[in-house]
mmCIF file of C-alpha atoms and ligand atoms in Angstrom:
data_model
loop_
_atom_site.group_PDB
_atom_site.id
_atom_site.type_symbol
_atom_site.label_atom_id
_atom_site.label_comp_id
_atom_site.label_asym_id
_atom_site.label_seq_id
_atom_site.Cartn_x
_atom_site.Cartn_y
_atom_site.Cartn_z
ATOM 1 C CA UNK A 1 2.299 -4.814 23.215
ATOM 2 C CA UNK A 2 0.307 -7.078 25.525
ATOM 3 C CA UNK A 3 -0.172 -10.776 24.912
ATOM 4 C CA UNK A 4 -3.859 -10.494 24.060
ATOM 5 C CA UNK A 5 -3.104 -7.812 21.505
ATOM 6 C CA UNK A 6 -0.328 -9.889 19.981
ATOM 7 C CA UNK A 7 -2.851 -12.649 19.384
ATOM 8 C CA UNK A 8 -5.134 -10.258 17.542
ATOM 9 C CA UNK A 9 -2.527 -8.838 15.248
ATOM 10 C CA UNK A 10 -3.661 -8.203 11.683
ATOM 11 C CA UNK A 11 -1.907 -10.350 9.102
ATOM 12 C CA UNK A 12 -2.242 -7.741 6.346
ATOM 13 C CA UNK A 13 -2.264 -3.991 6.994
ATOM 14 C CA UNK A 14 -2.941 -1.566 4.142
ATOM 15 C CA UNK A 15 -2.198 2.149 4.377
ATOM 16 C CA UNK A 16 -3.468 5.113 2.367
ATOM 17 C CA UNK A 17 -0.493 7.390 2.908
ATOM 18 C CA UNK A 18 -2.263 10.744 2.623
ATOM 19 C CA UNK A 19 -1.384 14.269 3.712
ATOM 20 C CA UNK A 20 2.051 14.874 2.200
ATOM 21 C CA UNK A 21 0.886 17.979 0.320
ATOM 22 C CA UNK A 22 -0.724 19.555 3.378
ATOM 23 C CA UNK A 23 2.325 18.745 5.497
ATOM 24 C CA UNK A 24 4.468 20.714 3.028
ATOM 25 C CA UNK A 25 1.946 23.532 2.691
ATOM 26 C CA UNK A 26 1.931 24.097 6.453
ATOM 27 C CA UNK A 27 5.676 24.670 6.186
ATOM 28 C CA UNK A 28 5.430 26.810 3.039
ATOM 29 C CA UNK A 29 7.407 24.145 1.166
ATOM 30 C CA UNK A 30 6.758 22.662 -2.286
ATOM 31 C CA UNK A 31 4.533 19.569 -2.325
ATOM 32 C CA UNK A 32 7.350 17.357 -3.540
ATOM 33 C CA UNK A 33 9.214 18.018 -0.265
ATOM 34 C CA UNK A 34 6.140 16.621 1.476
ATOM 35 C CA UNK A 35 6.398 13.489 -0.657
ATOM 36 C CA UNK A 36 10.071 13.219 0.259
ATOM 37 C CA UNK A 37 9.192 13.420 3.969
ATOM 38 C CA UNK A 38 6.511 10.810 3.272
ATOM 39 C CA UNK A 39 9.172 8.395 2.011
ATOM 40 C CA UNK A 40 11.021 8.737 5.308
ATOM 41 C CA UNK A 41 7.811 7.937 7.158
ATOM 42 C CA UNK A 42 7.375 4.882 4.961
ATOM 43 C CA UNK A 43 10.827 3.582 5.858
ATOM 44 C CA UNK A 44 10.027 3.974 9.558
ATOM 45 C CA UNK A 45 6.693 2.221 9.195
ATOM 46 C CA UNK A 46 8.126 -0.711 7.223
ATOM 47 C CA UNK A 47 10.677 -1.285 9.993
ATOM 48 C CA UNK A 48 8.036 -0.960 12.712
ATOM 49 C CA UNK A 49 5.590 -3.260 10.922
ATOM 50 C CA UNK A 50 8.238 -5.924 10.521
ATOM 51 C CA UNK A 51 9.291 -5.678 14.171
ATOM 52 C CA UNK A 52 5.675 -5.862 15.321
ATOM 53 C CA UNK A 53 5.110 -9.029 13.315
ATOM 54 C CA UNK A 54 2.896 -7.775 10.484
ATOM 55 C CA UNK A 55 3.269 -10.289 7.653
ATOM 56 C CA UNK A 56 1.919 -8.168 4.757
ATOM 57 C CA UNK A 57 2.076 -4.381 4.473
ATOM 58 C CA UNK A 58 0.507 -2.720 1.450
ATOM 59 C CA UNK A 59 0.933 0.974 0.820
ATOM 60 C CA UNK A 60 -1.012 3.169 -1.584
ATOM 61 C CA UNK A 61 1.738 5.163 -3.238
ATOM 62 C CA UNK A 62 0.103 6.380 -6.459
ATOM 63 C CA UNK A 63 -3.473 5.976 -7.611
ATOM 64 C CA UNK A 64 -4.782 5.657 -11.168
ATOM 65 C CA UNK A 65 -6.379 9.076 -10.523
ATOM 66 C CA UNK A 66 -3.158 10.760 -9.374
ATOM 67 C CA UNK A 67 -2.163 11.391 -13.017
ATOM 68 C CA UNK A 68 -4.667 14.250 -12.809
ATOM 69 C CA UNK A 69 -2.163 16.250 -10.779
ATOM 70 C CA UNK A 70 0.036 18.919 -12.364
ATOM 71 C CA UNK A 71 2.778 17.303 -14.447
ATOM 72 C CA UNK A 72 5.435 18.927 -12.251
ATOM 73 C CA UNK A 73 4.117 16.986 -9.242
ATOM 74 C CA UNK A 74 3.752 13.741 -11.215
ATOM 75 C CA UNK A 75 7.304 14.130 -12.506
ATOM 76 C CA UNK A 76 8.537 14.888 -8.981
ATOM 77 C CA UNK A 77 6.864 11.717 -7.728
ATOM 78 C CA UNK A 78 8.408 9.619 -10.531
ATOM 79 C CA UNK A 79 11.814 11.063 -9.649
ATOM 80 C CA UNK A 80 11.364 10.149 -5.995
ATOM 81 C CA UNK A 81 10.113 6.729 -6.953
ATOM 82 C CA UNK A 82 13.291 6.084 -8.981
ATOM 83 C CA UNK A 83 15.508 7.411 -6.217
ATOM 84 C CA UNK A 84 13.754 5.383 -3.541
ATOM 85 C CA UNK A 85 13.732 2.157 -5.536
ATOM 86 C CA UNK A 86 17.382 2.418 -6.473
ATOM 87 C CA UNK A 87 18.565 3.410 -3.013
ATOM 88 C CA UNK A 88 16.373 1.333 -0.737
ATOM 89 C CA UNK A 89 15.838 -2.019 -2.389
ATOM 90 C CA UNK A 90 19.118 -3.452 -1.203
ATOM 91 C CA UNK A 91 18.252 -2.343 2.318
ATOM 92 C CA UNK A 92 14.847 -4.024 2.017
ATOM 93 C CA UNK A 93 16.534 -7.187 0.805
ATOM 94 C CA UNK A 94 18.927 -7.208 3.761
ATOM 95 C CA UNK A 95 15.925 -6.849 6.057
ATOM 96 C CA UNK A 96 14.395 -9.996 4.565
ATOM 97 C CA UNK A 97 11.518 -8.045 3.000
ATOM 98 C CA UNK A 98 9.858 -9.238 -0.185
ATOM 99 C CA UNK A 99 9.042 -6.292 -2.431
ATOM 100 C CA UNK A 100 6.044 -6.447 -4.749
ATOM 101 C CA UNK A 101 4.080 -4.051 -6.898
ATOM 102 C CA UNK A 102 0.352 -3.944 -7.533
ATOM 103 C CA UNK A 103 -1.213 -1.769 -10.198
ATOM 104 C CA UNK A 104 -1.192 -1.029 -13.915
ATOM 105 C CA UNK A 105 2.564 -1.142 -14.097
ATOM 106 C CA UNK A 106 2.767 -0.845 -17.876
ATOM 107 C CA UNK A 107 2.045 2.896 -17.595
ATOM 108 C CA UNK A 108 5.480 3.500 -16.078
ATOM 109 C CA UNK A 109 8.597 4.342 -18.085
ATOM 110 C CA UNK A 110 10.892 1.494 -19.065
ATOM 111 C CA UNK A 111 13.668 2.407 -16.622
ATOM 112 C CA UNK A 112 11.258 2.248 -13.667
ATOM 113 C CA UNK A 113 9.905 -1.107 -14.852
ATOM 114 C CA UNK A 114 13.437 -2.422 -15.015
ATOM 115 C CA UNK A 115 14.089 -1.454 -11.387
ATOM 116 C CA UNK A 116 10.744 -2.736 -10.102
ATOM 117 C CA UNK A 117 11.239 -6.037 -11.959
ATOM 118 C CA UNK A 118 14.718 -6.450 -10.528
ATOM 119 C CA UNK A 119 13.519 -5.635 -7.008
ATOM 120 C CA UNK A 120 10.762 -8.254 -7.255
ATOM 121 C CA UNK A 121 13.176 -10.862 -8.550
ATOM 122 C CA UNK A 122 15.907 -10.107 -6.036
ATOM 123 C CA UNK A 123 13.630 -10.235 -2.992
ATOM 124 C CA UNK A 124 11.432 -13.098 -4.176
ATOM 125 C CA UNK A 125 12.690 -15.608 -1.613
ATOM 126 C CA UNK A 126 12.452 -13.288 1.425
ATOM 127 C CA UNK A 127 9.905 -14.150 4.068
ATOM 128 C CA UNK A 128 10.209 -11.540 6.838
ATOM 129 C CA UNK A 129 7.488 -9.252 5.499
ATOM 130 C CA UNK A 130 5.866 -8.657 2.112
ATOM 131 C CA UNK A 131 5.767 -4.974 1.228
ATOM 132 C CA UNK A 132 3.294 -4.331 -1.568
ATOM 133 C CA UNK A 133 3.667 -0.975 -3.285
ATOM 134 C CA UNK A 134 0.352 -0.041 -4.871
ATOM 135 C CA UNK A 135 1.493 2.085 -7.765
ATOM 136 C CA UNK A 136 -0.829 3.273 -10.519
ATOM 137 C CA UNK A 137 -3.291 1.219 -8.510
ATOM 138 C CA UNK A 138 -7.052 1.581 -8.660
ATOM 139 C CA UNK A 139 -9.511 -0.874 -7.134
ATOM 140 C CA UNK A 140 -12.012 -0.526 -9.987
ATOM 141 C CA UNK A 141 -9.239 -0.909 -12.551
ATOM 142 C CA UNK A 142 -7.979 -4.025 -10.780
ATOM 143 C CA UNK A 143 -11.431 -5.614 -11.012
ATOM 144 C CA UNK A 144 -11.727 -4.648 -14.702
ATOM 145 C CA UNK A 145 -8.262 -6.062 -15.396
ATOM 146 C CA UNK A 146 -9.131 -9.301 -13.602
ATOM 147 C CA UNK A 147 -12.376 -9.673 -15.599
ATOM 148 C CA UNK A 148 -10.488 -9.010 -18.849
ATOM 149 C CA UNK A 149 -7.860 -11.629 -17.965
ATOM 150 C CA UNK A 150 -10.551 -14.117 -17.019
ATOM 151 C CA UNK A 151 -12.260 -13.659 -20.385
ATOM 152 C CA UNK A 152 -8.942 -13.794 -22.259
ATOM 153 C CA UNK A 153 -8.055 -17.041 -20.484
ATOM 154 C CA UNK A 154 -10.778 -18.758 -22.520
ATOM 155 C CA UNK A 155 -11.773 -20.921 -19.534
ATOM 156 C CA UNK A 156 -15.465 -21.504 -19.282
ATOM 157 C CA UNK A 157 -17.658 -22.381 -16.351
ATOM 158 C CA UNK A 158 -19.270 -20.198 -13.719
ATOM 159 C CA UNK A 159 -17.517 -17.008 -12.610
ATOM 160 C CA UNK A 160 -16.905 -17.514 -8.927
ATOM 161 C CA UNK A 161 -15.186 -15.294 -6.370
ATOM 162 C CA UNK A 162 -12.298 -17.715 -6.195
ATOM 163 C CA UNK A 163 -11.765 -17.772 -9.942
ATOM 164 C CA UNK A 164 -11.882 -14.008 -10.294
ATOM 165 C CA UNK A 165 -9.573 -13.591 -7.326
ATOM 166 C CA UNK A 166 -6.983 -15.652 -9.145
ATOM 167 C CA UNK A 167 -6.667 -12.848 -11.710
ATOM 168 C CA UNK A 168 -6.153 -10.007 -9.223
ATOM 169 C CA UNK A 169 -2.750 -8.291 -8.985
ATOM 170 C CA UNK A 170 -1.474 -10.224 -5.919
ATOM 171 C CA UNK A 171 -3.830 -13.189 -5.604
ATOM 172 C CA UNK A 172 -1.816 -15.011 -2.962
ATOM 173 C CA UNK A 173 -1.877 -12.061 -0.531
ATOM 174 C CA UNK A 174 -4.682 -12.409 2.039
ATOM 175 C CA UNK A 175 -7.307 -9.650 2.130
ATOM 176 C CA UNK A 176 -6.304 -6.667 4.261
ATOM 177 C CA UNK A 177 -7.470 -7.057 7.860
ATOM 178 C CA UNK A 178 -6.877 -3.425 8.701
ATOM 179 C CA UNK A 179 -6.952 -0.412 6.377
ATOM 180 C CA UNK A 180 -5.442 2.779 7.767
ATOM 181 C CA UNK A 181 -5.836 6.224 6.205
ATOM 182 C CA UNK A 182 -3.821 9.166 7.435
ATOM 183 C CA UNK A 183 -4.488 12.825 6.632
ATOM 184 C CA UNK A 184 -8.023 13.132 7.963
ATOM 185 C CA UNK A 185 -10.127 12.247 4.895
ATOM 186 C CA UNK A 186 -12.819 9.648 5.567
ATOM 187 C CA UNK A 187 -12.661 7.748 2.288
ATOM 188 C CA UNK A 188 -10.678 5.001 0.572
ATOM 189 C CA UNK A 189 -10.155 6.719 -2.806
ATOM 190 C CA UNK A 190 -10.256 3.479 -4.836
ATOM 191 C CA UNK A 191 -7.946 1.416 -2.589
ATOM 192 C CA UNK A 192 -8.481 -2.395 -2.303
ATOM 193 C CA UNK A 193 -12.159 -2.287 -3.322
ATOM 194 C CA UNK A 194 -12.558 -6.026 -3.805
ATOM 195 C CA UNK A 195 -10.140 -7.173 -1.116
ATOM 196 C CA UNK A 196 -11.307 -4.632 1.463
ATOM 197 C CA UNK A 197 -14.911 -5.895 1.570
ATOM 198 C CA UNK A 198 -14.551 -6.947 5.225
ATOM 199 C CA UNK A 199 -11.513 -4.929 6.292
ATOM 200 C CA UNK A 200 -11.560 -2.910 9.493
ATOM 201 C CA UNK A 201 -11.018 0.817 8.904
ATOM 202 C CA UNK A 202 -8.889 3.166 10.966
ATOM 203 C CA UNK A 203 -8.693 6.887 10.237
ATOM 204 C CA UNK A 204 -6.347 9.424 11.764
ATOM 205 C CA UNK A 205 -5.840 13.159 11.250
ATOM 206 C CA UNK A 206 -2.068 12.711 11.484
ATOM 207 C CA UNK A 207 -0.471 13.723 8.182
ATOM 208 C CA UNK A 208 1.529 10.893 6.627
ATOM 209 C CA UNK A 209 5.017 12.444 7.053
ATOM 210 C CA UNK A 210 4.282 12.746 10.810
ATOM 211 C CA UNK A 211 3.186 9.104 11.141
ATOM 212 C CA UNK A 212 5.296 7.320 13.757
ATOM 213 C CA UNK A 213 5.508 3.837 15.139
ATOM 214 C CA UNK A 214 3.312 4.931 18.059
ATOM 215 C CA UNK A 215 0.534 5.820 15.575
ATOM 216 C CA UNK A 216 0.775 2.366 14.038
ATOM 217 C CA UNK A 217 0.557 0.838 17.499
ATOM 218 C CA UNK A 218 -2.556 2.919 18.198
ATOM 219 C CA UNK A 219 -4.190 1.576 15.046
ATOM 220 C CA UNK A 220 -3.245 -1.998 15.997
ATOM 221 C CA UNK A 221 -4.691 -1.522 19.478
ATOM 222 C CA UNK A 222 -7.950 -0.287 17.966
ATOM 223 C CA UNK A 223 -8.021 -3.309 15.660
ATOM 224 C CA UNK A 224 -7.363 -5.716 18.527
ATOM 225 C CA UNK A 225 -10.486 -4.488 20.301
ATOM 226 C CA UNK A 226 -12.887 -5.114 17.432
ATOM 227 C CA UNK A 227 -15.150 -8.041 16.789
ATOM 228 C CA UNK A 228 -15.254 -9.209 13.183
ATOM 229 C CA UNK A 229 -18.432 -11.006 12.245
ATOM 230 C CA UNK A 230 -18.434 -11.246 8.443
ATOM 231 C CA UNK A 231 -22.195 -11.074 8.434
ATOM 232 C CA UNK A 232 -22.691 -13.913 10.910
ATOM 233 C CA UNK A 233 -24.656 -13.482 14.152
HETATM 234 C C1 LIG B 1 -0.537 11.481 -0.623
HETATM 235 O O1 LIG B 1 -0.401 12.809 -0.218
HETATM 236 C C2 LIG B 1 0.528 11.056 -1.580
HETATM 237 C C3 LIG B 1 0.072 10.822 -2.959
HETATM 238 C C4 LIG B 1 -1.156 10.885 -3.367
HETATM 239 C C5 LIG B 1 1.081 10.478 -3.931
HETATM 240 P P1 LIG B 1 -1.141 13.972 -0.990
HETATM 241 O O2 LIG B 1 -0.211 14.497 -2.045
HETATM 242 O O3 LIG B 1 -2.460 13.548 -1.492
HETATM 243 O O4 LIG B 1 -1.293 15.034 0.158
HETATM 244 P P2 LIG B 1 -2.532 15.986 0.432
HETATM 245 O O5 LIG B 1 -3.735 15.106 0.542
HETATM 246 O O6 LIG B 1 -2.624 16.919 -0.726
HETATM 247 O O7 LIG B 1 -2.188 16.664 1.715
HETATM 248 C C1 LIG B 2 -5.179 8.596 -2.209
HETATM 249 O O1 LIG B 2 -4.944 9.919 -1.851
HETATM 250 C C2 LIG B 2 -4.054 8.069 -3.034
HETATM 251 C C3 LIG B 2 -2.765 7.917 -2.354
HETATM 252 C C4 LIG B 2 -2.513 8.170 -1.102
HETATM 253 C C5 LIG B 2 -1.704 7.410 -3.187
HETATM 254 P P1 LIG B 2 -5.500 11.142 -2.712
HETATM 255 O O2 LIG B 2 -5.011 12.372 -2.042
HETATM 256 O O3 LIG B 2 -5.149 10.970 -4.135
HETATM 257 O O4 LIG B 2 -7.069 10.971 -2.561
HETATM 258 P P2 LIG B 2 -8.246 12.037 -2.678
HETATM 259 O O5 LIG B 2 -8.016 12.826 -3.930
HETATM 260 O O6 LIG B 2 -8.159 12.911 -1.453
HETATM 261 O O7 LIG B 2 -9.492 11.230 -2.673
HETATM 262 MG MG1 LIG B 3 -4.325 13.591 -0.701
#
Protein backbone atom coordinates (compact mmCIF):
# COMPACT_ATOMS: atom_id res chain seq x y z
CA UNK A 1 0.00 0.00 0.00
CA UNK A 2 1.31 3.45 -0.92
CA UNK A 3 1.89 6.19 1.61
CA UNK A 4 -1.00 8.35 0.42
CA UNK A 5 -3.36 5.41 0.71
CA UNK A 6 -2.10 4.60 4.19
CA UNK A 7 -3.04 8.11 5.25
CA UNK A 8 -6.57 7.63 3.97
CA UNK A 9 -7.21 4.34 5.67
CA UNK A 10 -10.69 3.90 7.10
CA UNK A 11 -10.78 3.60 10.88
CA UNK A 12 -13.91 1.42 10.88
CA UNK A 13 -14.77 -1.01 8.08
CA UNK A 14 -18.10 -2.85 8.12
CA UNK A 15 -18.81 -5.87 5.94
CA UNK A 16 -22.07 -7.49 4.83
CA UNK A 17 -20.73 -10.99 4.31
CA UNK A 18 -23.16 -12.15 1.63
CA UNK A 19 -23.10 -14.95 -0.93
CA UNK A 20 -22.40 -18.07 1.12
CA UNK A 21 -25.55 -19.83 -0.11
CA UNK A 22 -24.83 -19.13 -3.77
CA UNK A 23 -21.20 -20.20 -3.34
CA UNK A 24 -22.44 -23.58 -2.07
CA UNK A 25 -25.16 -23.87 -4.70
CA UNK A 26 -22.63 -23.42 -7.51
CA UNK A 27 -20.83 -26.45 -6.11
CA UNK A 28 -24.02 -28.45 -5.52
CA UNK A 29 -23.28 -28.39 -1.78
CA UNK A 30 -25.65 -27.68 1.12
CA UNK A 31 -25.89 -24.02 2.16
CA UNK A 32 -24.33 -24.70 5.54
CA UNK A 33 -21.09 -25.72 3.78
CA UNK A 34 -21.14 -22.25 2.23
CA UNK A 35 -21.43 -20.74 5.70
CA UNK A 36 -18.51 -22.88 6.83
CA UNK A 37 -16.40 -21.59 3.92
CA UNK A 38 -17.56 -18.10 4.88
CA UNK A 39 -16.05 -18.54 8.36
CA UNK A 40 -12.69 -19.32 6.78
CA UNK A 41 -12.95 -16.15 4.72
CA UNK A 42 -13.72 -14.22 7.89
CA UNK A 43 -10.58 -15.51 9.60
CA UNK A 44 -8.50 -14.41 6.61
CA UNK A 45 -10.10 -10.98 6.53
CA UNK A 46 -9.66 -10.38 10.27
CA UNK A 47 -5.94 -11.13 9.92
CA UNK A 48 -5.63 -8.93 6.82
CA UNK A 49 -7.56 -6.06 8.40
CA UNK A 50 -5.35 -6.13 11.47
CA UNK A 51 -2.16 -6.22 9.39
CA UNK A 52 -3.39 -3.35 7.22
CA UNK A 53 -4.06 -1.21 10.28
CA UNK A 54 -7.86 -1.18 10.39
CA UNK A 55 -8.81 -0.33 13.98
CA UNK A 56 -12.46 -1.50 13.95
CA UNK A 57 -13.92 -4.29 11.81
CA UNK A 58 -17.63 -5.02 12.06
CA UNK A 59 -19.14 -8.00 10.32
CA UNK A 60 -22.81 -8.71 9.67
CA UNK A 61 -23.10 -12.35 10.65
CA UNK A 62 -26.84 -12.77 11.28
CA UNK A 63 -29.63 -10.29 10.77
CA UNK A 64 -32.88 -9.95 12.73
CA UNK A 65 -34.56 -11.07 9.47
CA UNK A 66 -32.42 -14.20 9.03
CA UNK A 67 -34.71 -16.12 11.42
CA UNK A 68 -37.04 -16.33 8.42
CA UNK A 69 -34.80 -18.98 6.90
CA UNK A 70 -35.61 -22.69 7.18
CA UNK A 71 -34.94 -23.92 10.72
CA UNK A 72 -32.35 -26.39 9.39
CA UNK A 73 -30.25 -23.48 8.10
CA UNK A 74 -30.75 -21.42 11.28
CA UNK A 75 -29.74 -24.42 13.38
CA UNK A 76 -26.72 -25.02 11.13
CA UNK A 77 -25.67 -21.40 11.61
CA UNK A 78 -26.06 -21.63 15.41
CA UNK A 79 -23.93 -24.78 15.37
CA UNK A 80 -21.21 -23.03 13.38
CA UNK A 81 -21.43 -20.02 15.63
CA UNK A 82 -20.81 -22.21 18.70
CA UNK A 83 -17.97 -24.04 17.01
CA UNK A 84 -16.33 -20.84 15.81
CA UNK A 85 -16.66 -19.04 19.13
CA UNK A 86 -15.28 -21.94 21.12
CA UNK A 87 -12.42 -22.68 18.75
CA UNK A 88 -11.32 -19.23 17.65
CA UNK A 89 -11.65 -16.91 20.61
CA UNK A 90 -8.36 -17.92 22.14
CA UNK A 91 -6.69 -17.31 18.78
CA UNK A 92 -8.32 -13.87 18.60
CA UNK A 93 -7.09 -13.12 22.09
CA UNK A 94 -3.53 -14.10 21.20
CA UNK A 95 -3.75 -11.77 18.21
CA UNK A 96 -4.62 -8.87 20.52
CA UNK A 97 -8.14 -8.58 19.08
CA UNK A 98 -11.01 -7.32 21.20
CA UNK A 99 -14.17 -9.29 20.45
CA UNK A 100 -17.56 -7.63 20.78
CA UNK A 101 -21.13 -8.41 19.84
CA UNK A 102 -23.82 -6.05 18.60
CA UNK A 103 -27.45 -7.07 18.29
CA UNK A 104 -30.40 -8.41 20.25
CA UNK A 105 -28.29 -10.96 22.03
CA UNK A 106 -31.02 -12.14 24.39
CA UNK A 107 -32.56 -14.17 21.54
CA UNK A 108 -29.65 -16.61 21.63
CA UNK A 109 -29.58 -19.79 23.72
CA UNK A 110 -27.94 -19.62 27.13
CA UNK A 111 -24.85 -21.62 26.15
CA UNK A 112 -24.06 -19.20 23.30
CA UNK A 113 -24.53 -16.21 25.62
CA UNK A 114 -22.11 -17.77 28.05
CA UNK A 115 -19.43 -18.09 25.36
CA UNK A 116 -20.01 -14.61 23.92
CA UNK A 117 -19.90 -13.08 27.41
CA UNK A 118 -16.67 -14.88 28.22
CA UNK A 119 -15.10 -13.84 24.91
CA UNK A 120 -15.97 -10.19 25.55
CA UNK A 121 -14.57 -10.33 29.07
CA UNK A 122 -11.40 -12.18 28.11
CA UNK A 123 -10.48 -9.85 25.25
CA UNK A 124 -11.63 -6.62 26.89
CA UNK A 125 -8.13 -5.19 27.35
CA UNK A 126 -6.88 -5.95 23.81
CA UNK A 127 -6.15 -3.02 21.55
CA UNK A 128 -4.88 -4.42 18.24
CA UNK A 129 -8.27 -4.42 16.51
CA UNK A 130 -11.89 -4.47 17.65
CA UNK A 131 -13.90 -7.14 15.86
CA UNK A 132 -17.61 -6.49 16.22
CA UNK A 133 -19.83 -9.45 15.37
CA UNK A 134 -23.26 -8.16 14.41
CA UNK A 135 -25.45 -11.05 15.43
CA UNK A 136 -29.24 -10.88 15.49
CA UNK A 137 -28.50 -7.33 14.43
CA UNK A 138 -30.95 -5.02 12.70
CA UNK A 139 -30.41 -1.29 12.22
CA UNK A 140 -34.08 -0.44 12.79
CA UNK A 141 -34.18 -2.65 15.88
CA UNK A 142 -31.05 -0.98 17.23
CA UNK A 143 -32.69 2.45 16.91
CA UNK A 144 -35.89 1.17 18.58
CA UNK A 145 -33.86 -0.40 21.39
CA UNK A 146 -31.92 2.84 21.90
CA UNK A 147 -35.15 4.89 22.05
CA UNK A 148 -36.63 2.41 24.55
CA UNK A 149 -33.52 2.60 26.74
CA UNK A 150 -33.53 6.38 26.55
CA UNK A 151 -37.15 6.50 27.73
CA UNK A 152 -36.51 3.90 30.44
CA UNK A 153 -33.55 5.92 31.71
CA UNK A 154 -36.03 8.53 32.96
CA UNK A 155 -33.68 11.37 31.96
CA UNK A 156 -35.46 14.37 30.60
CA UNK A 157 -34.30 17.13 28.32
CA UNK A 158 -34.11 17.32 24.55
CA UNK A 159 -33.40 14.15 22.56
CA UNK A 160 -30.18 14.89 20.75
CA UNK A 161 -28.10 12.74 18.41
CA UNK A 162 -25.41 12.46 21.05
CA UNK A 163 -27.81 11.31 23.75
CA UNK A 164 -29.46 8.71 21.55
CA UNK A 165 -26.09 7.49 20.34
CA UNK A 166 -25.17 6.73 23.92
CA UNK A 167 -27.84 4.01 23.95
CA UNK A 168 -26.73 2.24 20.76
CA UNK A 169 -25.16 -1.24 20.97
CA UNK A 170 -21.50 -0.10 20.74
CA UNK A 171 -21.61 3.64 21.41
CA UNK A 172 -17.86 4.09 21.69
CA UNK A 173 -17.17 2.63 18.23
CA UNK A 174 -16.82 5.37 15.59
CA UNK A 175 -19.28 5.30 12.67
CA UNK A 176 -18.19 3.02 9.83
CA UNK A 177 -16.12 4.88 7.25
CA UNK A 178 -16.45 2.15 4.66
CA UNK A 179 -19.24 -0.39 4.24
CA UNK A 180 -18.47 -3.33 1.96
CA UNK A 181 -21.06 -5.78 0.63
CA UNK A 182 -20.02 -8.93 -1.17
CA UNK A 183 -22.29 -11.17 -3.24
CA UNK A 184 -23.51 -8.65 -5.79
CA UNK A 185 -26.67 -7.27 -4.13
CA UNK A 186 -26.84 -3.47 -4.07
CA UNK A 187 -28.46 -3.00 -0.68
CA UNK A 188 -27.57 -2.84 3.01
CA UNK A 189 -30.33 -5.14 4.34
CA UNK A 190 -30.72 -3.28 7.66
CA UNK A 191 -27.00 -2.95 8.49
CA UNK A 192 -25.76 0.12 10.48
CA UNK A 193 -28.70 2.35 9.51
CA UNK A 194 -27.96 5.10 12.01
CA UNK A 195 -24.18 4.82 12.02
CA UNK A 196 -23.89 4.44 8.24
CA UNK A 197 -25.48 7.82 7.44
CA UNK A 198 -22.24 9.10 5.88
CA UNK A 199 -20.39 5.85 5.21
CA UNK A 200 -18.80 5.20 1.83
CA UNK A 201 -20.23 2.12 0.09
CA UNK A 202 -18.31 -0.51 -1.82
CA UNK A 203 -20.04 -3.38 -3.61
CA UNK A 204 -18.45 -6.41 -5.21
CA UNK A 205 -19.85 -9.45 -7.02
CA UNK A 206 -17.30 -11.69 -5.29
CA UNK A 207 -19.12 -14.21 -3.10
CA UNK A 208 -18.07 -13.98 0.54
CA UNK A 209 -16.26 -17.36 0.76
CA UNK A 210 -14.07 -16.23 -2.18
CA UNK A 211 -13.18 -12.89 -0.56
CA UNK A 212 -9.41 -12.53 -0.24
CA UNK A 213 -7.05 -9.97 1.15
CA UNK A 214 -6.60 -8.57 -2.37
CA UNK A 215 -10.36 -7.82 -2.49
CA UNK A 216 -10.11 -5.94 0.78
CA UNK A 217 -7.18 -3.97 -0.59
CA UNK A 218 -9.24 -3.10 -3.68
CA UNK A 219 -12.02 -1.75 -1.48
CA UNK A 220 -9.51 0.28 0.56
CA UNK A 221 -7.99 1.71 -2.61
CA UNK A 222 -11.44 2.77 -3.79
CA UNK A 223 -12.10 4.40 -0.42
CA UNK A 224 -8.77 6.24 -0.48
CA UNK A 225 -9.75 7.94 -3.74
CA UNK A 226 -13.03 9.39 -2.50
CA UNK A 227 -13.79 12.83 -1.19
CA UNK A 228 -16.06 12.91 1.84
CA UNK A 229 -17.98 16.13 2.24
CA UNK A 230 -20.66 15.46 4.86
CA UNK A 231 -22.94 17.93 3.16
CA UNK A 232 -20.43 20.78 3.13
CA UNK A 233 -19.38 22.55 -0.08
C1 LIG B 1 -24.77 -14.57 4.00
O1 LIG B 1 -24.87 -15.49 2.96
C2 LIG B 1 -24.69 -15.22 5.34
C3 LIG B 1 -25.88 -15.05 6.19
C4 LIG B 1 -26.92 -14.33 5.90
C5 LIG B 1 -25.87 -15.72 7.47
P1 LIG B 1 -26.27 -15.95 2.41
O2 LIG B 1 -26.68 -17.19 3.16
O3 LIG B 1 -27.26 -14.86 2.45
O4 LIG B 1 -25.90 -16.33 0.93
P2 LIG B 1 -26.77 -16.07 -0.37
O5 LIG B 1 -27.09 -14.61 -0.40
O6 LIG B 1 -28.00 -16.91 -0.25
O7 LIG B 1 -25.87 -16.49 -1.49
C1 LIG C 1 -27.63 -9.73 4.88
O1 LIG C 1 -27.70 -10.72 3.91
C2 LIG C 1 -27.39 -10.32 6.23
C3 LIG C 1 -26.08 -10.95 6.43
C4 LIG C 1 -25.11 -11.02 5.56
C5 LIG C 1 -25.88 -11.52 7.74
P1 LIG C 1 -29.09 -11.38 3.47
O2 LIG C 1 -28.75 -12.41 2.46
O3 LIG C 1 -29.86 -11.81 4.65
O4 LIG C 1 -29.84 -10.14 2.81
P2 LIG C 1 -30.99 -10.10 1.72
O5 LIG C 1 -32.05 -11.08 2.13
O6 LIG C 1 -30.36 -10.49 0.40
O7 LIG C 1 -31.44 -8.68 1.69
MG1 LIG D 1 -27.80 -13.43 1.11
